[in-house]
Short mmCIF file of C-alpha atoms in Angstrom, two decimals:
data_model
loop_
_atom_site.label_atom_id
_atom_site.label_comp_id
_atom_site.label_asym_id
_atom_site.label_seq_id
_atom_site.Cartn_x
_atom_site.Cartn_y
_atom_site.Cartn_z
CA UNK A 1 0.00 0.00 0.00
CA UNK A 2 1.57 3.26 -1.14
CA UNK A 3 2.09 5.82 1.52
CA UNK A 4 2.96 9.37 2.35
CA UNK A 5 3.71 9.83 6.01
CA UNK A 6 4.14 12.99 8.04
CA UNK A 7 6.14 13.17 11.24
CA UNK A 8 3.36 14.45 13.49
CA UNK A 9 -0.43 14.63 13.42
CA UNK A 10 -0.58 17.42 15.97
CA UNK A 11 2.09 19.90 16.98
CA UNK A 12 2.06 22.84 19.39
CA UNK A 13 4.90 25.35 19.27
CA UNK A 14 5.71 28.75 20.70
CA UNK A 15 6.14 31.95 18.72
CA UNK A 16 9.71 32.32 17.51
CA UNK A 17 10.55 28.61 17.63
CA UNK A 18 12.09 26.88 14.64
CA UNK A 19 9.74 24.14 13.48
CA UNK A 20 10.51 21.14 11.29
CA UNK A 21 7.79 19.19 9.51
CA UNK A 22 8.93 15.99 7.88
CA UNK A 23 7.36 14.10 5.01
CA UNK A 24 8.37 10.72 3.62
CA UNK A 25 6.98 8.86 0.60
CA UNK A 26 7.65 5.28 -0.42
CA UNK A 27 6.54 5.48 -4.05
CA UNK A 28 9.81 6.72 -5.62
CA UNK A 29 8.00 9.86 -6.78
CA UNK A 30 9.95 12.72 -8.30
CA UNK A 31 7.56 15.48 -7.22
CA UNK A 32 6.84 16.46 -3.64
CA UNK A 33 4.73 19.31 -2.35
CA UNK A 34 3.91 21.20 0.84
CA UNK A 35 0.51 22.86 1.23
CA UNK A 36 -1.27 24.61 4.01
CA UNK A 37 -5.02 24.48 4.32
CA UNK A 38 -7.13 27.04 6.15
CA UNK A 39 -10.92 27.29 6.38
CA UNK A 40 -12.32 29.23 3.46
CA UNK A 41 -8.96 29.50 1.72
CA UNK A 42 -8.53 25.99 0.41
CA UNK A 43 -5.20 24.33 -0.31
CA UNK A 44 -2.37 26.78 -0.90
CA UNK A 45 0.99 25.65 -2.21
CA UNK A 46 3.99 26.68 -0.13
CA UNK A 47 6.86 24.95 -1.93
CA UNK A 48 7.36 22.04 -4.24
CA UNK A 49 10.31 19.98 -5.43
CA UNK A 50 10.65 18.05 -8.67
CA UNK A 51 14.00 16.44 -7.87
CA UNK A 52 16.51 15.95 -5.08
CA UNK A 53 17.99 19.27 -3.97
CA UNK A 54 15.61 21.15 -6.28
CA UNK A 55 12.89 23.42 -4.96
CA UNK A 56 10.45 25.94 -6.33
CA UNK A 57 8.34 28.53 -4.55
CA UNK A 58 4.62 28.13 -4.57
CA UNK A 59 1.98 30.73 -3.84
CA UNK A 60 2.89 31.51 -0.22
CA UNK A 61 6.59 30.76 0.50
CA UNK A 62 7.18 33.66 2.87
CA UNK A 63 8.24 32.51 6.33
CA UNK A 64 9.00 28.98 5.14
CA UNK A 65 11.93 27.07 3.69
CA UNK A 66 12.30 23.48 2.50
CA UNK A 67 14.93 20.81 2.18
CA UNK A 68 15.10 17.76 -0.05
CA UNK A 69 18.33 15.87 0.48
CA UNK A 70 16.89 12.47 -0.46
CA UNK A 71 14.25 11.57 -3.01
CA UNK A 72 11.84 10.14 -0.47
CA UNK A 73 12.01 12.95 2.08
CA UNK A 74 10.83 16.57 1.89
CA UNK A 75 11.05 18.79 4.93
CA UNK A 76 9.24 22.05 5.61
CA UNK A 77 10.92 24.49 7.97
CA UNK A 78 9.34 27.40 9.75
CA UNK A 79 12.37 29.53 10.58
CA UNK A 80 10.62 31.52 13.31
CA UNK A 81 7.08 30.37 13.92
CA UNK A 82 4.36 32.97 14.15
CA UNK A 83 0.72 32.69 15.20
CA UNK A 84 -0.46 33.27 11.62
CA UNK A 85 1.26 30.02 10.68
CA UNK A 86 -1.23 28.05 12.74
CA UNK A 87 -2.77 25.78 10.14
CA UNK A 88 -3.13 22.28 8.73
CA UNK A 89 -0.03 21.35 6.74
CA UNK A 90 -0.31 18.71 4.03
CA UNK A 91 2.47 16.99 2.17
CA UNK A 92 1.91 15.29 -1.18
CA UNK A 93 3.91 13.44 -3.81
CA UNK A 94 3.36 12.58 -7.45
CA UNK A 95 4.98 11.38 -10.62
CA UNK A 96 6.11 14.11 -13.04
CA UNK A 97 3.59 16.15 -15.04
CA UNK A 98 4.64 14.28 -18.17
CA UNK A 99 3.38 11.03 -16.68
CA UNK A 100 -0.19 10.02 -17.54
CA UNK A 101 -0.61 8.93 -13.91
CA UNK A 102 0.41 12.01 -12.00
CA UNK A 103 -2.28 12.25 -9.38
CA UNK A 104 -1.13 13.48 -6.02
CA UNK A 105 -0.90 11.25 -2.97
CA UNK A 106 -1.38 13.15 0.26
CA UNK A 107 -0.17 12.50 3.77
CA UNK A 108 -2.53 12.62 6.76
CA UNK A 109 -1.64 16.21 7.59
CA UNK A 110 -0.04 17.96 10.56
CA UNK A 111 -2.20 20.34 12.53
CA UNK A 112 0.21 22.97 13.82
CA UNK A 113 -0.74 25.42 16.54
CA UNK A 114 1.60 28.31 17.28
CA UNK A 115 0.99 29.96 20.63
CA UNK B 1 -5.32 35.69 -13.93
CA UNK B 2 -6.14 32.00 -13.84
CA UNK B 3 -8.98 31.03 -11.56
CA UNK B 4 -10.65 27.82 -10.44
CA UNK B 5 -14.12 28.17 -8.97
CA UNK B 6 -16.18 25.70 -7.03
CA UNK B 7 -19.43 26.45 -5.27
CA UNK B 8 -18.58 27.46 -1.73
CA UNK B 9 -22.05 26.64 -0.46
CA UNK B 10 -22.59 23.12 0.79
CA UNK B 11 -24.72 20.82 -1.33
CA UNK B 12 -27.37 19.01 0.68
CA UNK B 13 -29.16 16.07 -0.95
CA UNK B 14 -31.19 13.05 0.07
CA UNK B 15 -29.77 9.57 0.01
CA UNK B 16 -30.32 7.84 -3.32
CA UNK B 17 -30.33 11.04 -5.37
CA UNK B 18 -27.61 12.13 -7.79
CA UNK B 19 -25.22 14.78 -6.53
CA UNK B 20 -23.73 17.14 -9.10
CA UNK B 21 -20.78 19.35 -8.28
CA UNK B 22 -19.31 22.01 -10.56
CA UNK B 23 -15.79 23.18 -11.28
CA UNK B 24 -15.34 26.24 -13.48
CA UNK B 25 -12.06 27.72 -14.60
CA UNK B 26 -11.00 30.84 -16.46
CA UNK B 27 -8.03 32.04 -18.47
CA UNK B 28 -6.62 28.59 -18.86
CA UNK B 29 -6.71 25.57 -21.16
CA UNK B 30 -5.69 22.57 -19.05
CA UNK B 31 -4.65 19.29 -20.59
CA UNK B 32 -6.55 17.46 -17.86
CA UNK B 33 -8.54 17.97 -14.70
CA UNK B 34 -8.60 15.93 -11.51
CA UNK B 35 -11.16 15.39 -8.77
CA UNK B 36 -10.30 14.59 -5.16
CA UNK B 37 -12.29 13.75 -2.05
CA UNK B 38 -11.34 15.13 1.37
CA UNK B 39 -12.75 14.02 4.69
CA UNK B 40 -12.48 16.31 7.75
CA UNK B 41 -9.00 16.35 9.26
CA UNK B 42 -7.50 14.20 6.50
CA UNK B 43 -5.58 14.71 3.29
CA UNK B 44 -7.35 14.68 -0.08
CA UNK B 45 -7.67 11.38 -1.92
CA UNK B 46 -7.54 11.19 -5.72
CA UNK B 47 -10.72 9.99 -7.42
CA UNK B 48 -10.65 10.60 -11.17
CA UNK B 49 -8.69 12.29 -13.92
CA UNK B 50 -10.24 13.39 -17.19
CA UNK B 51 -8.22 14.60 -20.18
CA UNK B 52 -9.11 17.42 -22.55
CA UNK B 53 -9.94 15.00 -25.35
CA UNK B 54 -12.34 13.01 -23.15
CA UNK B 55 -15.91 14.17 -22.77
CA UNK B 56 -16.83 11.81 -19.96
CA UNK B 57 -15.20 9.40 -17.51
CA UNK B 58 -16.85 6.89 -15.20
CA UNK B 59 -15.77 4.95 -12.16
CA UNK B 60 -18.39 2.94 -10.31
CA UNK B 61 -21.00 5.49 -9.14
CA UNK B 62 -18.86 8.46 -10.17
CA UNK B 63 -19.05 10.29 -13.47
CA UNK B 64 -17.02 13.29 -14.58
CA UNK B 65 -17.57 15.44 -17.65
CA UNK B 66 -15.20 17.98 -19.14
CA UNK B 67 -16.41 20.74 -21.44
CA UNK B 68 -13.41 22.70 -22.69
CA UNK B 69 -15.66 25.17 -24.51
CA UNK B 70 -17.60 26.06 -21.38
CA UNK B 71 -14.42 25.67 -19.29
CA UNK B 72 -16.31 23.50 -16.88
CA UNK B 73 -16.22 20.06 -15.32
CA UNK B 74 -19.19 18.39 -13.67
CA UNK B 75 -18.76 15.69 -11.04
CA UNK B 76 -21.71 13.37 -10.48
CA UNK B 77 -22.31 10.80 -7.76
CA UNK B 78 -25.27 8.58 -8.54
CA UNK B 79 -27.29 6.74 -5.89
CA UNK B 80 -25.61 8.88 -3.24
CA UNK B 81 -25.06 7.52 0.26
CA UNK B 82 -24.36 9.25 3.60
CA UNK B 83 -20.82 7.84 3.35
CA UNK B 84 -20.31 10.07 0.28
CA UNK B 85 -20.51 13.14 2.54
CA UNK B 86 -17.18 14.93 2.19
CA UNK B 87 -15.57 17.90 0.49
CA UNK B 88 -14.79 17.43 -3.19
CA UNK B 89 -11.93 19.33 -4.80
CA UNK B 90 -11.08 19.83 -8.44
CA UNK B 91 -7.50 20.44 -9.51
CA UNK B 92 -5.86 21.62 -12.72
CA UNK B 93 -2.20 21.77 -13.75
CA UNK B 94 -1.16 25.39 -13.92
CA UNK B 95 1.92 26.32 -15.93
CA UNK B 96 4.63 28.22 -14.10
CA UNK B 97 7.25 30.22 -15.93
CA UNK B 98 10.35 28.07 -15.97
CA UNK B 99 8.64 25.04 -17.42
CA UNK B 100 6.97 23.57 -14.36
CA UNK B 101 3.36 22.56 -14.09
CA UNK B 102 1.90 22.48 -10.63
CA UNK B 103 -1.51 21.25 -9.56
CA UNK B 104 -3.77 24.03 -8.38
CA UNK B 105 -6.85 23.21 -6.37
CA UNK B 106 -10.25 24.79 -6.16
CA UNK B 107 -11.52 25.53 -2.66
CA UNK B 108 -13.84 22.56 -2.76
CA UNK B 109 -17.54 21.98 -2.31
CA UNK B 110 -18.94 20.24 0.73
CA UNK B 111 -21.47 17.50 -0.01
CA UNK B 112 -23.86 16.37 2.70
CA UNK B 113 -26.02 13.33 1.99
CA UNK B 114 -28.95 12.97 4.35
CA UNK B 115 -30.35 9.52 5.21
#
């Protein structure tokens, strides 16, 4: 059974802390994505990566950075957490756009609360 | 600018009826369109993909249509059941300068099937 796993389901952090969210996929997918989802705003892309060590900004990269040192792992970093980063964070992976089977596989999500 | 629009109001229907959800888009000509289901507190799950040269796609009780002239996709669930209650998202690949395509999601429509 193919899987995308995220390091935590729930996380509570303090303002100013550095936060690491980890995502691992076991499908050998090239593409990996980080989204945040807020009520009424839908899924918004933070960063994505189409290869190891490659990254591209999405719609809302400010306040975030990412790391992809291995193909299966994509990390989202909040350099200095702020209360407006309280949200549900979703990781996803997929085959490349050129593939006819490039649907996204999502992890279970991490609900982050910044106090 | 490119936009994806789904009805923000929840769709309430009685069990056994056909549910029809709409996805409209503007300023874009996607090669395909995807539909996902999302349950509360969980990541979206891929349901169906329909390509621009396909008018209709079926999978069990699901049917998707794609009208590239109207720039619209309709998502139908026949013989709906309370277990079909969820939020349904459409997604299109949006071209980024630099050669990347990234999936962009609508905000989703909540479906509530009453027994």
